[in-house]
Amino acid sequence: MGTPPLSGTDCGHTRSHRLSCPRILIPLTICLMLMLCGCDRSDNEYAPSGEQIQGANTSPTENTKKTPRRTKTRDYDFENYVETGDLKALKKRGVIRFVGLSADDDDMLPRSAVVTMKHFHLATELAERLGLEPRWVQASSPEHALQLLNEGKADIVAANLTRTKEREKNFALSQAIDDTKQVLVTSRENAPIDEISDLEGRTLSVLEGSTYADTARKLKKKIPSLKLDFWEVRKSGNLDRLLDRINQEKDFVTILDSNMVDSVADYRQDFQRGAILSDTEEIVWATRKKNPNLKHKLNTFLTRKLVSAPERTASDWKSIRKSRVLRLLTYNGPTSYFMWQGALMGFDYDLALKFAKKHDLELQVIVVPYDESLIDWLKAGKGDIAGASTTVTEERNKQGIQFTTPYLEMREQVISNTKKPKIETLQDLNGRTLTLRAYSSFIETARALQKSGIDLKIEIADPDVSYAQLLNMVADGEIDATIADASAVKIAANLRDTATGGVMLSDPRAQAWMVLPENGRLLAHLNNFIGKYRKTDDYAIKVRTYFEPDKRFAKKIAARVQPGEDISPYDNLVKSAARKHDIDWLLVTAQMWQESSFNPEAESPVGAQGLLQVMPRTAEEMGYPPPLFDPERGVHAGVKYLDWLRDRFDPEVDLQNRLWLSLAAYNAGIGHVYDAQRLAEELGLDRNVWFDNVEVAMLKLSEPRYFKKARYGYARGAEPVEYVRNISRLYRAYSDVKSEDVTSLFPHEAPLLGSGFTRSKQSCRYAHWTPSDGAPLPLAPEDRWQRSEDLLCQQQPKAIPPPQAQRQSPLLLQQAADAMWIPSIPGGSTLPVAY
């Protein structure tokens, strides 16, 4: 083993039984530790280290000299240097350099294991503890990583490095981070490989410079007919691509870590594991032998972080404190727990993490399958608390659980199709059919209506059908009506002309977590926390973020730009930054309007800052430390990040589609875009084309039947779709106005929905809210804008606009009404609903 993580987020595997640590938050986030694994690709995807090997070769040692490779800081350029000194020398420089093989830091969605940090986030916290600035150097193999360490071009190898006698002899290795074994993996369609002899006549493809490669060469000596294929890490490589290739090629076999295989099995079943190839191996980090103080600090830090989470079924406060782990049972969904822009988010998740931190506990998120009950899992001892916007009901209490103090209240409302009579009173429900989400509290509400004498029919949807799907089905006329939270009904009715809100079925109903009745001390601590937290400003921000649509963006007045005038106050700055990275400055300007409305002081509730709304951590990795309210720093950080994302996609993707994919990744996180590419391919669409292809798949990632099989889980798919389309519209409008100096990198082929572009003769001189020229402005269903000339240039108050993930652009209102999907709410979730 000891292979490095593939580019990006995807070669991770869960070191759950050893590592349990909270991640640096954006705003609140935890992640699985990334495995330095070997992943393979087709010939045009991975760079082979040599021709296919027919005979056994000697594995190179870690100290073998090779032609120096260009080093980078997590692929962000920085001036590297030679330094072999110990901790004192590092502190004098103020920098600590980590070397790994991860090309990005978007993580796989943790589904069932103890939430852990991957190497990048663990290393970042170590640097913080040492008071040093972390820098990352990228290597193409474990061998290359150790070579850089030996040459003084890195200080710690922070990667899934296997402890070997050779490495122990030449380097100072840390305490064990995890244990694992090497196993053979192939497609379910291929013949099993339960024995080593089953490799006869097959091709074994592994990462060069890893212990996988050493194992492969040993197997070659035993099985002469075995063909070996070696490859190096590529930026856009990932574990899912490797598994896809396994399924495409007959008799294709690779070697993976057993823990990594276990984690992938959470969402993929299209492969089979085979024979175990190694004894138990330890995963470690490495430093130089002559750096004892650094090694001591490293081991001290790991001792604190690498706590085991003991298996337990008891959820009493004493057991929780002893294990130092709090277990949250929840669903992967829009309000409870999901990954966005590389960050783990969700209302239940955020609150549980706050509670865990308050009591110095690690948080373990256990994702319950959509078709199973949270209560059943809680009663089985699989978690300590359970909740996913769960409504307090008497029926649930009777199932043997107890609710905490409510953390939220919501009303229930009927929504139906406009082609049928409107349901304005309870009596209007007579003769109607309500199709309801499985396991939801709405079922109890509907049955209570039946008992009261209302002649209505109740149908329970398949457990795989989500709330968003039900609302779309109502709008499309596929079902008569359903029940949802009032806020979700309002948004759906505004966005879909064929959906209309009906009678309110309840007063605001309490939502809370569930615990077992015997765990009184746990319940008391939770109630105390919730009672105090609800009074804080932070709580109010979270409620707005996840449940309340933000109307400010939709109410902005449309100032226009005329030919010959600047688009923004920052045109020259944007031109300079864009030219440096070969990106059209007009595209960046369009993105800047979408992100901040040209307000350099913009800051989102999740912490994104500046004109391009870059997360401080991301900007620091780009070499632009926060704060990012200085226009120059914010713009250069955002453009460099966009360029970095563009470089993460396969070379065969053409320039314009690489930019559209990059913008989607900028908004949603590159992991969700990778998932959408894979899904597009499965749906018979082009994985390398964004419009009408990958964007279609992205929308489907909000449906359980698709996201439960996705590496990064649920995605608020409508947001990146809207984000890219809005920017493409603005980009074309800007290009029309600035045609005299446009040096566009590609033709503007983005599809335009709704009305065409118009140019006003009015022009406002940017007051941080100046929108694009030519952006179509369909009137919203409510709060219709006044379009009079005297309003166009009104001075807007300085305010912190919502984050990109919250804004609902007016540009999409009309197209959303005509589409077959419901866009995500500006408030941070697709449709806030009660469970």
PDB file of N, CA and C in Angstrom, residues 222-308:
ATOM      1  N   LYS A 222       5.829 -14.455  -9.801  1.00  0.00           N
ATOM      2  CA  LYS A 222       5.117 -15.712  -9.544  1.00  0.00           C
ATOM      3  C   LYS A 222       4.225 -16.111 -10.712  1.00  0.00           C
ATOM      4  N   ILE A 223       3.727 -15.088 -11.443  1.00  0.00           N
ATOM      5  CA  ILE A 223       2.793 -15.360 -12.528  1.00  0.00           C
ATOM      6  C   ILE A 223       3.319 -14.685 -13.792  1.00  0.00           C
ATOM      7  N   PRO A 224       4.146 -15.351 -14.589  1.00  0.00           N
ATOM      8  CA  PRO A 224       4.764 -14.749 -15.780  1.00  0.00           C
ATOM      9  C   PRO A 224       3.755 -14.206 -16.793  1.00  0.00           C
ATOM     10  N   SER A 225       2.553 -14.809 -16.856  1.00  0.00           N
ATOM     11  CA  SER A 225       1.561 -14.351 -17.847  1.00  0.00           C
ATOM     12  C   SER A 225       0.863 -13.060 -17.418  1.00  0.00           C
ATOM     13  N   LEU A 226       1.109 -12.604 -16.205  1.00  0.00           N
ATOM     14  CA  LEU A 226       0.491 -11.379 -15.722  1.00  0.00           C
ATOM     15  C   LEU A 226       1.123 -10.166 -16.405  1.00  0.00           C
ATOM     16  N   LYS A 227       0.302  -9.274 -16.931  1.00  0.00           N
ATOM     17  CA  LYS A 227       0.796  -8.051 -17.554  1.00  0.00           C
ATOM     18  C   LYS A 227       0.702  -6.908 -16.542  1.00  0.00           C
ATOM     19  N   LEU A 228       1.747  -6.100 -16.479  1.00  0.00           N
ATOM     20  CA  LEU A 228       1.777  -4.981 -15.543  1.00  0.00           C
ATOM     21  C   LEU A 228       1.666  -3.662 -16.290  1.00  0.00           C
ATOM     22  N   ASP A 229       0.885  -2.758 -15.718  1.00  0.00           N
ATOM     23  CA  ASP A 229       0.703  -1.429 -16.290  1.00  0.00           C
ATOM     24  C   ASP A 229       0.852  -0.419 -15.156  1.00  0.00           C
ATOM     25  N   PHE A 230       1.747   0.553 -15.338  1.00  0.00           N
ATOM     26  CA  PHE A 230       2.016   1.529 -14.277  1.00  0.00           C
ATOM     27  C   PHE A 230       1.634   2.928 -14.739  1.00  0.00           C
ATOM     28  N   TRP A 231       1.183   3.747 -13.822  1.00  0.00           N
ATOM     29  CA  TRP A 231       0.800   5.112 -14.144  1.00  0.00           C
ATOM     30  C   TRP A 231       1.130   6.036 -12.987  1.00  0.00           C
ATOM     31  N   GLU A 232       1.161   7.329 -13.294  1.00  0.00           N
ATOM     32  CA  GLU A 232       1.418   8.333 -12.274  1.00  0.00           C
ATOM     33  C   GLU A 232       0.161   9.170 -12.044  1.00  0.00           C
ATOM     34  N   VAL A 233       0.145   9.898 -10.947  1.00  0.00           N
ATOM     35  CA  VAL A 233      -1.010  10.706 -10.593  1.00  0.00           C
ATOM     36  C   VAL A 233      -1.210  11.834 -11.595  1.00  0.00           C
ATOM     37  N   ARG A 234      -2.447  12.021 -12.001  1.00  0.00           N
ATOM     38  CA  ARG A 234      -2.826  13.150 -12.838  1.00  0.00           C
ATOM     39  C   ARG A 234      -3.823  14.021 -12.073  1.00  0.00           C
ATOM     40  N   LYS A 235      -3.889  15.274 -12.434  1.00  0.00           N
ATOM     41  CA  LYS A 235      -4.718  16.217 -11.687  1.00  0.00           C
ATOM     42  C   LYS A 235      -6.196  15.840 -11.694  1.00  0.00           C
ATOM     43  N   SER A 236      -6.673  15.357 -12.808  1.00  0.00           N
ATOM     44  CA  SER A 236      -8.098  15.073 -12.907  1.00  0.00           C
ATOM     45  C   SER A 236      -8.428  13.615 -12.621  1.00  0.00           C
ATOM     46  N   GLY A 237      -7.446  12.844 -12.190  1.00  0.00           N
ATOM     47  CA  GLY A 237      -7.701  11.450 -11.880  1.00  0.00           C
ATOM     48  C   GLY A 237      -8.475  11.315 -10.587  1.00  0.00           C
ATOM     49  N   ASN A 238      -9.275  10.272 -10.478  1.00  0.00           N
ATOM     50  CA  ASN A 238      -9.965  10.013  -9.230  1.00  0.00           C
ATOM     51  C   ASN A 238     -10.374   8.555  -9.172  1.00  0.00           C
ATOM     52  N   LEU A 239     -10.707   8.137  -7.974  1.00  0.00           N
ATOM     53  CA  LEU A 239     -11.015   6.733  -7.747  1.00  0.00           C
ATOM     54  C   LEU A 239     -12.198   6.267  -8.580  1.00  0.00           C
ATOM     55  N   ASP A 240     -13.205   7.119  -8.726  1.00  0.00           N
ATOM     56  CA  ASP A 240     -14.358   6.708  -9.516  1.00  0.00           C
ATOM     57  C   ASP A 240     -13.995   6.465 -10.978  1.00  0.00           C
ATOM     58  N   ARG A 241     -13.080   7.256 -11.510  1.00  0.00           N
ATOM     59  CA  ARG A 241     -12.645   7.025 -12.888  1.00  0.00           C
ATOM     60  C   ARG A 241     -11.937   5.681 -13.004  1.00  0.00           C
ATOM     61  N   LEU A 242     -11.173   5.333 -11.973  1.00  0.00           N
ATOM     62  CA  LEU A 242     -10.512   4.036 -11.968  1.00  0.00           C
ATOM     63  C   LEU A 242     -11.549   2.909 -11.972  1.00  0.00           C
ATOM     64  N   LEU A 243     -12.563   3.030 -11.117  1.00  0.00           N
ATOM     65  CA  LEU A 243     -13.593   2.001 -11.061  1.00  0.00           C
ATOM     66  C   LEU A 243     -14.387   1.950 -12.357  1.00  0.00           C
ATOM     67  N   ASP A 244     -14.587   3.114 -12.977  1.00  0.00           N
ATOM     68  CA  ASP A 244     -15.262   3.126 -14.280  1.00  0.00           C
ATOM     69  C   ASP A 244     -14.459   2.340 -15.314  1.00  0.00           C
ATOM     70  N   ARG A 245     -13.139   2.546 -15.297  1.00  0.00           N
ATOM     71  CA  ARG A 245     -12.304   1.839 -16.262  1.00  0.00           C
ATOM     72  C   ARG A 245     -12.313   0.335 -15.984  1.00  0.00           C
ATOM     73  N   ILE A 246     -12.321  -0.021 -14.705  1.00  0.00           N
ATOM     74  CA  ILE A 246     -12.390  -1.435 -14.341  1.00  0.00           C
ATOM     75  C   ILE A 246     -13.625  -2.081 -14.970  1.00  0.00           C
ATOM     76  N   ASN A 247     -14.712  -1.317 -15.018  1.00  0.00           N
ATOM     77  CA  ASN A 247     -15.955  -1.849 -15.569  1.00  0.00           C
ATOM     78  C   ASN A 247     -15.991  -1.825 -17.090  1.00  0.00           C
ATOM     79  N   GLN A 248     -15.088  -1.082 -17.699  1.00  0.00           N
ATOM     80  CA  GLN A 248     -15.081  -0.962 -19.158  1.00  0.00           C
ATOM     81  C   GLN A 248     -14.151  -1.977 -19.827  1.00  0.00           C
ATOM     82  N   GLU A 249     -13.142  -2.422 -19.112  1.00  0.00           N
ATOM     83  CA  GLU A 249     -12.127  -3.277 -19.727  1.00  0.00           C
ATOM     84  C   GLU A 249     -12.160  -4.684 -19.140  1.00  0.00           C
ATOM     85  N   LYS A 250     -12.165  -5.658 -19.988  1.00  0.00           N
ATOM     86  CA  LYS A 250     -12.224  -7.047 -19.563  1.00  0.00           C
ATOM     87  C   LYS A 250     -10.915  -7.453 -18.898  1.00  0.00           C
ATOM     88  N   ASP A 251     -11.051  -8.196 -17.803  1.00  0.00           N
ATOM     89  CA  ASP A 251      -9.904  -8.744 -17.074  1.00  0.00           C
ATOM     90  C   ASP A 251      -8.981  -7.669 -16.506  1.00  0.00           C
ATOM     91  N   PHE A 252      -9.507  -6.492 -16.289  1.00  0.00           N
ATOM     92  CA  PHE A 252      -8.716  -5.406 -15.714  1.00  0.00           C
ATOM     93  C   PHE A 252      -8.742  -5.534 -14.191  1.00  0.00           C
ATOM     94  N   VAL A 253      -7.573  -5.422 -13.555  1.00  0.00           N
ATOM     95  CA  VAL A 253      -7.449  -5.594 -12.106  1.00  0.00           C
ATOM     96  C   VAL A 253      -6.541  -4.504 -11.559  1.00  0.00           C
ATOM     97  N   THR A 254      -6.817  -4.053 -10.348  1.00  0.00           N
ATOM     98  CA  THR A 254      -5.926  -3.107  -9.683  1.00  0.00           C
ATOM     99  C   THR A 254      -5.769  -3.513  -8.225  1.00  0.00           C
ATOM    100  N   ILE A 255      -4.956  -2.767  -7.499  1.00  0.00           N
ATOM    101  CA  ILE A 255      -4.734  -3.004  -6.075  1.00  0.00           C
ATOM    102  C   ILE A 255      -5.171  -1.748  -5.319  1.00  0.00           C
ATOM    103  N   LEU A 256      -5.953  -1.945  -4.272  1.00  0.00           N
ATOM    104  CA  LEU A 256      -6.415  -0.840  -3.449  1.00  0.00           C
ATOM    105  C   LEU A 256      -6.295  -1.209  -1.976  1.00  0.00           C
ATOM    106  N   ASP A 257      -6.394  -0.202  -1.117  1.00  0.00           N
ATOM    107  CA  ASP A 257      -6.416  -0.449   0.318  1.00  0.00           C
ATOM    108  C   ASP A 257      -7.778  -0.999   0.731  1.00  0.00           C
ATOM    109  N   SER A 258      -7.782  -1.890   1.707  1.00  0.00           N
ATOM    110  CA  SER A 258      -9.036  -2.490   2.152  1.00  0.00           C
ATOM    111  C   SER A 258      -9.987  -1.443   2.730  1.00  0.00           C
ATOM    112  N   ASN A 259      -9.472  -0.490   3.505  1.00  0.00           N
ATOM    113  CA  ASN A 259     -10.343   0.538   4.077  1.00  0.00           C
ATOM    114  C   ASN A 259     -10.939   1.427   2.996  1.00  0.00           C
ATOM    115  N   MET A 260     -10.156   1.697   1.979  1.00  0.00           N
ATOM    116  CA  MET A 260     -10.661   2.499   0.878  1.00  0.00           C
ATOM    117  C   MET A 260     -11.768   1.760   0.136  1.00  0.00           C
ATOM    118  N   VAL A 261     -11.578   0.469  -0.059  1.00  0.00           N
ATOM    119  CA  VAL A 261     -12.600  -0.345  -0.711  1.00  0.00           C
ATOM    120  C   VAL A 261     -13.885  -0.326   0.115  1.00  0.00           C
ATOM    121  N   ASP A 262     -13.750  -0.415   1.437  1.00  0.00           N
ATOM    122  CA  ASP A 262     -14.929  -0.373   2.305  1.00  0.00           C
ATOM    123  C   ASP A 262     -15.688   0.939   2.145  1.00  0.00           C
ATOM    124  N   SER A 263     -14.957   2.047   2.067  1.00  0.00           N
ATOM    125  CA  SER A 263     -15.626   3.346   1.972  1.00  0.00           C
ATOM    126  C   SER A 263     -16.333   3.515   0.633  1.00  0.00           C
ATOM    127  N   VAL A 264     -15.718   3.038  -0.426  1.00  0.00           N
ATOM    128  CA  VAL A 264     -16.337   3.154  -1.751  1.00  0.00           C
ATOM    129  C   VAL A 264     -17.592   2.294  -1.827  1.00  0.00           C
ATOM    130  N   ALA A 265     -17.587   1.176  -1.110  1.00  0.00           N
ATOM    131  CA  ALA A 265     -18.744   0.279  -1.130  1.00  0.00           C
ATOM    132  C   ALA A 265     -19.982   0.937  -0.538  1.00  0.00           C
ATOM    133  N   ASP A 266     -19.813   2.070   0.150  1.00  0.00           N
ATOM    134  CA  ASP A 266     -20.962   2.791   0.681  1.00  0.00           C
ATOM    135  C   ASP A 266     -21.866   3.314  -0.430  1.00  0.00           C
ATOM    136  N   TYR A 267     -21.287   3.565  -1.601  1.00  0.00           N
ATOM    137  CA  TYR A 267     -22.115   4.136  -2.662  1.00  0.00           C
ATOM    138  C   TYR A 267     -21.933   3.473  -4.019  1.00  0.00           C
ATOM    139  N   ARG A 268     -21.014   2.512  -4.119  1.00  0.00           N
ATOM    140  CA  ARG A 268     -20.846   1.794  -5.377  1.00  0.00           C
ATOM    141  C   ARG A 268     -20.796   0.300  -5.114  1.00  0.00           C
ATOM    142  N   GLN A 269     -21.502  -0.461  -5.946  1.00  0.00           N
ATOM    143  CA  GLN A 269     -21.495  -1.916  -5.822  1.00  0.00           C
ATOM    144  C   GLN A 269     -21.120  -2.585  -7.142  1.00  0.00           C
ATOM    145  N   ASP A 270     -20.482  -1.830  -8.042  1.00  0.00           N
ATOM    146  CA  ASP A 270     -20.170  -2.368  -9.364  1.00  0.00           C
ATOM    147  C   ASP A 270     -18.748  -2.906  -9.456  1.00  0.00           C
ATOM    148  N   PHE A 271     -18.188  -3.301  -8.326  1.00  0.00           N
ATOM    149  CA  PHE A 271     -16.853  -3.907  -8.329  1.00  0.00           C
ATOM    150  C   PHE A 271     -16.835  -5.018  -7.288  1.00  0.00           C
ATOM    151  N   GLN A 272     -15.819  -5.826  -7.357  1.00  0.00           N
ATOM    152  CA  GLN A 272     -15.664  -6.892  -6.368  1.00  0.00           C
ATOM    153  C   GLN A 272     -14.237  -6.920  -5.863  1.00  0.00           C
ATOM    154  N   ARG A 273     -14.104  -7.169  -4.585  1.00  0.00           N
ATOM    155  CA  ARG A 273     -12.781  -7.301  -4.007  1.00  0.00           C
ATOM    156  C   ARG A 273     -12.334  -8.745  -4.118  1.00  0.00           C
ATOM    157  N   GLY A 274     -11.020  -8.915  -4.188  1.00  0.00           N
ATOM    158  CA  GLY A 274     -10.481 -10.262  -4.333  1.00  0.00           C
ATOM    159  C   GLY A 274      -9.515 -10.613  -3.219  1.00  0.00           C
ATOM    160  N   ALA A 275      -8.475 -11.293  -3.599  1.00  0.00           N
ATOM    161  CA  ALA A 275      -7.524 -11.817  -2.619  1.00  0.00           C
ATOM    162  C   ALA A 275      -6.802 -10.697  -1.877  1.00  0.00           C
ATOM    163  N   ILE A 276      -6.517 -10.942  -0.601  1.00  0.00           N
ATOM    164  CA  ILE A 276      -5.695 -10.027   0.191  1.00  0.00           C
ATOM    165  C   ILE A 276      -4.235 -10.281  -0.147  1.00  0.00           C
ATOM    166  N   LEU A 277      -3.486  -9.221  -0.379  1.00  0.00           N
ATOM    167  CA  LEU A 277      -2.107  -9.361  -0.862  1.00  0.00           C
ATOM    168  C   LEU A 277      -1.054  -9.038   0.191  1.00  0.00           C
ATOM    169  N   SER A 278      -1.469  -8.561   1.344  1.00  0.00           N
ATOM    170  CA  SER A 278      -0.474  -8.155   2.330  1.00  0.00           C
ATOM    171  C   SER A 278      -0.954  -8.444   3.733  1.00  0.00           C
ATOM    172  N   ASP A 279       0.000  -8.433   4.658  1.00  0.00           N
ATOM    173  CA  ASP A 279      -0.362  -8.427   6.061  1.00  0.00           C
ATOM    174  C   ASP A 279      -0.860  -7.027   6.411  1.00  0.00           C
ATOM    175  N   THR A 280      -1.275  -6.853   7.641  1.00  0.00           N
ATOM    176  CA  THR A 280      -1.692  -5.527   8.074  1.00  0.00           C
ATOM    177  C   THR A 280      -0.519  -4.558   7.978  1.00  0.00           C
ATOM    178  N   GLU A 281      -0.777  -3.394   7.380  1.00  0.00           N
ATOM    179  CA  GLU A 281       0.267  -2.392   7.182  1.00  0.00           C
ATOM    180  C   GLU A 281      -0.109  -1.106   7.897  1.00  0.00           C
ATOM    181  N   GLU A 282       0.883  -0.385   8.395  1.00  0.00           N
ATOM    182  CA  GLU A 282       0.649   0.866   9.085  1.00  0.00           C
ATOM    183  C   GLU A 282       0.797   2.048   8.133  1.00  0.00           C
ATOM    184  N   ILE A 283      -0.117   2.998   8.266  1.00  0.00           N
ATOM    185  CA  ILE A 283      -0.052   4.241   7.504  1.00  0.00           C
ATOM    186  C   ILE A 283       0.592   5.301   8.386  1.00  0.00           C
ATOM    187  N   VAL A 284       1.595   5.990   7.841  1.00  0.00           N
ATOM    188  CA  VAL A 284       2.368   6.946   8.634  1.00  0.00           C
ATOM    189  C   VAL A 284       2.651   8.203   7.817  1.00  0.00           C
ATOM    190  N   TRP A 285       3.164   9.227   8.497  1.00  0.00           N
ATOM    191  CA  TRP A 285       3.767  10.384   7.857  1.00  0.00           C
ATOM    192  C   TRP A 285       5.275  10.275   8.027  1.00  0.00           C
ATOM    193  N   ALA A 286       6.021  11.102   7.305  1.00  0.00           N
ATOM    194  CA  ALA A 286       7.484  11.007   7.364  1.00  0.00           C
ATOM    195  C   ALA A 286       8.114  12.393   7.484  1.00  0.00           C
ATOM    196  N   THR A 287       9.208  12.452   8.238  1.00  0.00           N
ATOM    197  CA  THR A 287      10.063  13.633   8.299  1.00  0.00           C
ATOM    198  C   THR A 287      11.498  13.160   8.087  1.00  0.00           C
ATOM    199  N   ARG A 288      12.438  14.092   8.116  1.00  0.00           N
ATOM    200  CA  ARG A 288      13.842  13.708   7.977  1.00  0.00           C
ATOM    201  C   ARG A 288      14.382  13.159   9.303  1.00  0.00           C
ATOM    202  N   LYS A 289      15.328  12.265   9.199  1.00  0.00           N
ATOM    203  CA  LYS A 289      15.934  11.656  10.385  1.00  0.00           C
ATOM    204  C   LYS A 289      16.541  12.703  11.318  1.00  0.00           C
ATOM    205  N   LYS A 290      17.117  13.753  10.727  1.00  0.00           N
ATOM    206  CA  LYS A 290      17.835  14.736  11.537  1.00  0.00           C
ATOM    207  C   LYS A 290      16.930  15.873  12.030  1.00  0.00           C
ATOM    208  N   ASN A 291      15.622  15.607  12.035  1.00  0.00           N
ATOM    209  CA  ASN A 291      14.662  16.591  12.559  1.00  0.00           C
ATOM    210  C   ASN A 291      13.876  16.007  13.732  1.00  0.00           C
ATOM    211  N   PRO A 292      14.549  15.666  14.841  1.00  0.00           N
ATOM    212  CA  PRO A 292      13.867  15.006  15.968  1.00  0.00           C
ATOM    213  C   PRO A 292      12.812  15.881  16.641  1.00  0.00           C
ATOM    214  N   ASN A 293      13.053  17.176  16.730  1.00  0.00           N
ATOM    215  CA  ASN A 293      12.076  18.042  17.390  1.00  0.00           C
ATOM    216  C   ASN A 293      10.769  18.124  16.599  1.00  0.00           C
ATOM    217  N   LEU A 294      10.898  18.185  15.274  1.00  0.00           N
ATOM    218  CA  LEU A 294       9.707  18.209  14.439  1.00  0.00           C
ATOM    219  C   LEU A 294       8.940  16.894  14.572  1.00  0.00           C
ATOM    220  N   LYS A 295       9.668  15.783  14.595  1.00  0.00           N
ATOM    221  CA  LYS A 295       9.009  14.482  14.755  1.00  0.00           C
ATOM    222  C   LYS A 295       8.284  14.406  16.097  1.00  0.00           C
ATOM    223  N   HIS A 296       8.920  14.919  17.156  1.00  0.00           N
ATOM    224  CA  HIS A 296       8.297  14.879  18.481  1.00  0.00           C
ATOM    225  C   HIS A 296       6.998  15.683  18.487  1.00  0.00           C
ATOM    226  N   LYS A 297       7.028  16.884  17.909  1.00  0.00           N
ATOM    227  CA  LYS A 297       5.823  17.707  17.854  1.00  0.00           C
ATOM    228  C   LYS A 297       4.734  17.034  17.021  1.00  0.00           C
ATOM    229  N   LEU A 298       5.155  16.396  15.937  1.00  0.00           N
ATOM    230  CA  LEU A 298       4.211  15.705  15.077  1.00  0.00           C
ATOM    231  C   LEU A 298       3.511  14.574  15.840  1.00  0.00           C
ATOM    232  N   ASN A 299       4.290  13.750  16.530  1.00  0.00           N
ATOM    233  CA  ASN A 299       3.707  12.629  17.257  1.00  0.00           C
ATOM    234  C   ASN A 299       2.829  13.091  18.419  1.00  0.00           C
ATOM    235  N   THR A 300       3.238  14.165  19.080  1.00  0.00           N
ATOM    236  CA  THR A 300       2.419  14.707  20.162  1.00  0.00           C
ATOM    237  C   THR A 300       1.063  15.167  19.620  1.00  0.00           C
ATOM    238  N   PHE A 301       1.111  15.832  18.477  1.00  0.00           N
ATOM    239  CA  PHE A 301      -0.122  16.293  17.849  1.00  0.00           C
ATOM    240  C   PHE A 301      -1.006  15.121  17.433  1.00  0.00           C
ATOM    241  N   LEU A 302      -0.406  14.115  16.806  1.00  0.00           N
ATOM    242  CA  LEU A 302      -1.181  12.967  16.349  1.00  0.00           C
ATOM    243  C   LEU A 302      -1.783  12.186  17.509  1.00  0.00           C
ATOM    244  N   THR A 303      -1.067  12.132  18.634  1.00  0.00           N
ATOM    245  CA  THR A 303      -1.590  11.440  19.804  1.00  0.00           C
ATOM    246  C   THR A 303      -2.909  12.060  20.246  1.00  0.00           C
ATOM    247  N   ARG A 304      -2.966  13.374  20.153  1.00  0.00           N
ATOM    248  CA  ARG A 304      -4.198  14.068  20.552  1.00  0.00           C
ATOM    249  C   ARG A 304      -5.314  13.876  19.519  1.00  0.00           C
ATOM    250  N   LYS A 305      -4.953  13.870  18.243  1.00  0.00           N
ATOM    251  CA  LYS A 305      -5.962  13.838  17.198  1.00  0.00           C
ATOM    252  C   LYS A 305      -6.416  12.436  16.825  1.00  0.00           C
ATOM    253  N   LEU A 306      -5.511  11.478  16.865  1.00  0.00           N
ATOM    254  CA  LEU A 306      -5.842  10.151  16.360  1.00  0.00           C
ATOM    255  C   LEU A 306      -6.469   9.309  17.453  1.00  0.00           C
ATOM    256  N   VAL A 307      -7.596   9.738  17.923  1.00  0.00           N
ATOM    257  CA  VAL A 307      -8.289   8.997  18.968  1.00  0.00           C
ATOM    258  C   VAL A 307      -9.141   7.918  18.337  1.00  0.00           C
ATOM    259  N   SER A 308      -9.181   6.782  18.973  1.00  0.00           N
ATOM    260  CA  SER A 308     -10.043   5.715  18.493  1.00  0.00           C
ATOM    261  C   SER A 308     -11.472   5.997  18.945  1.00  0.00           C
TER     262      SER A 308
END
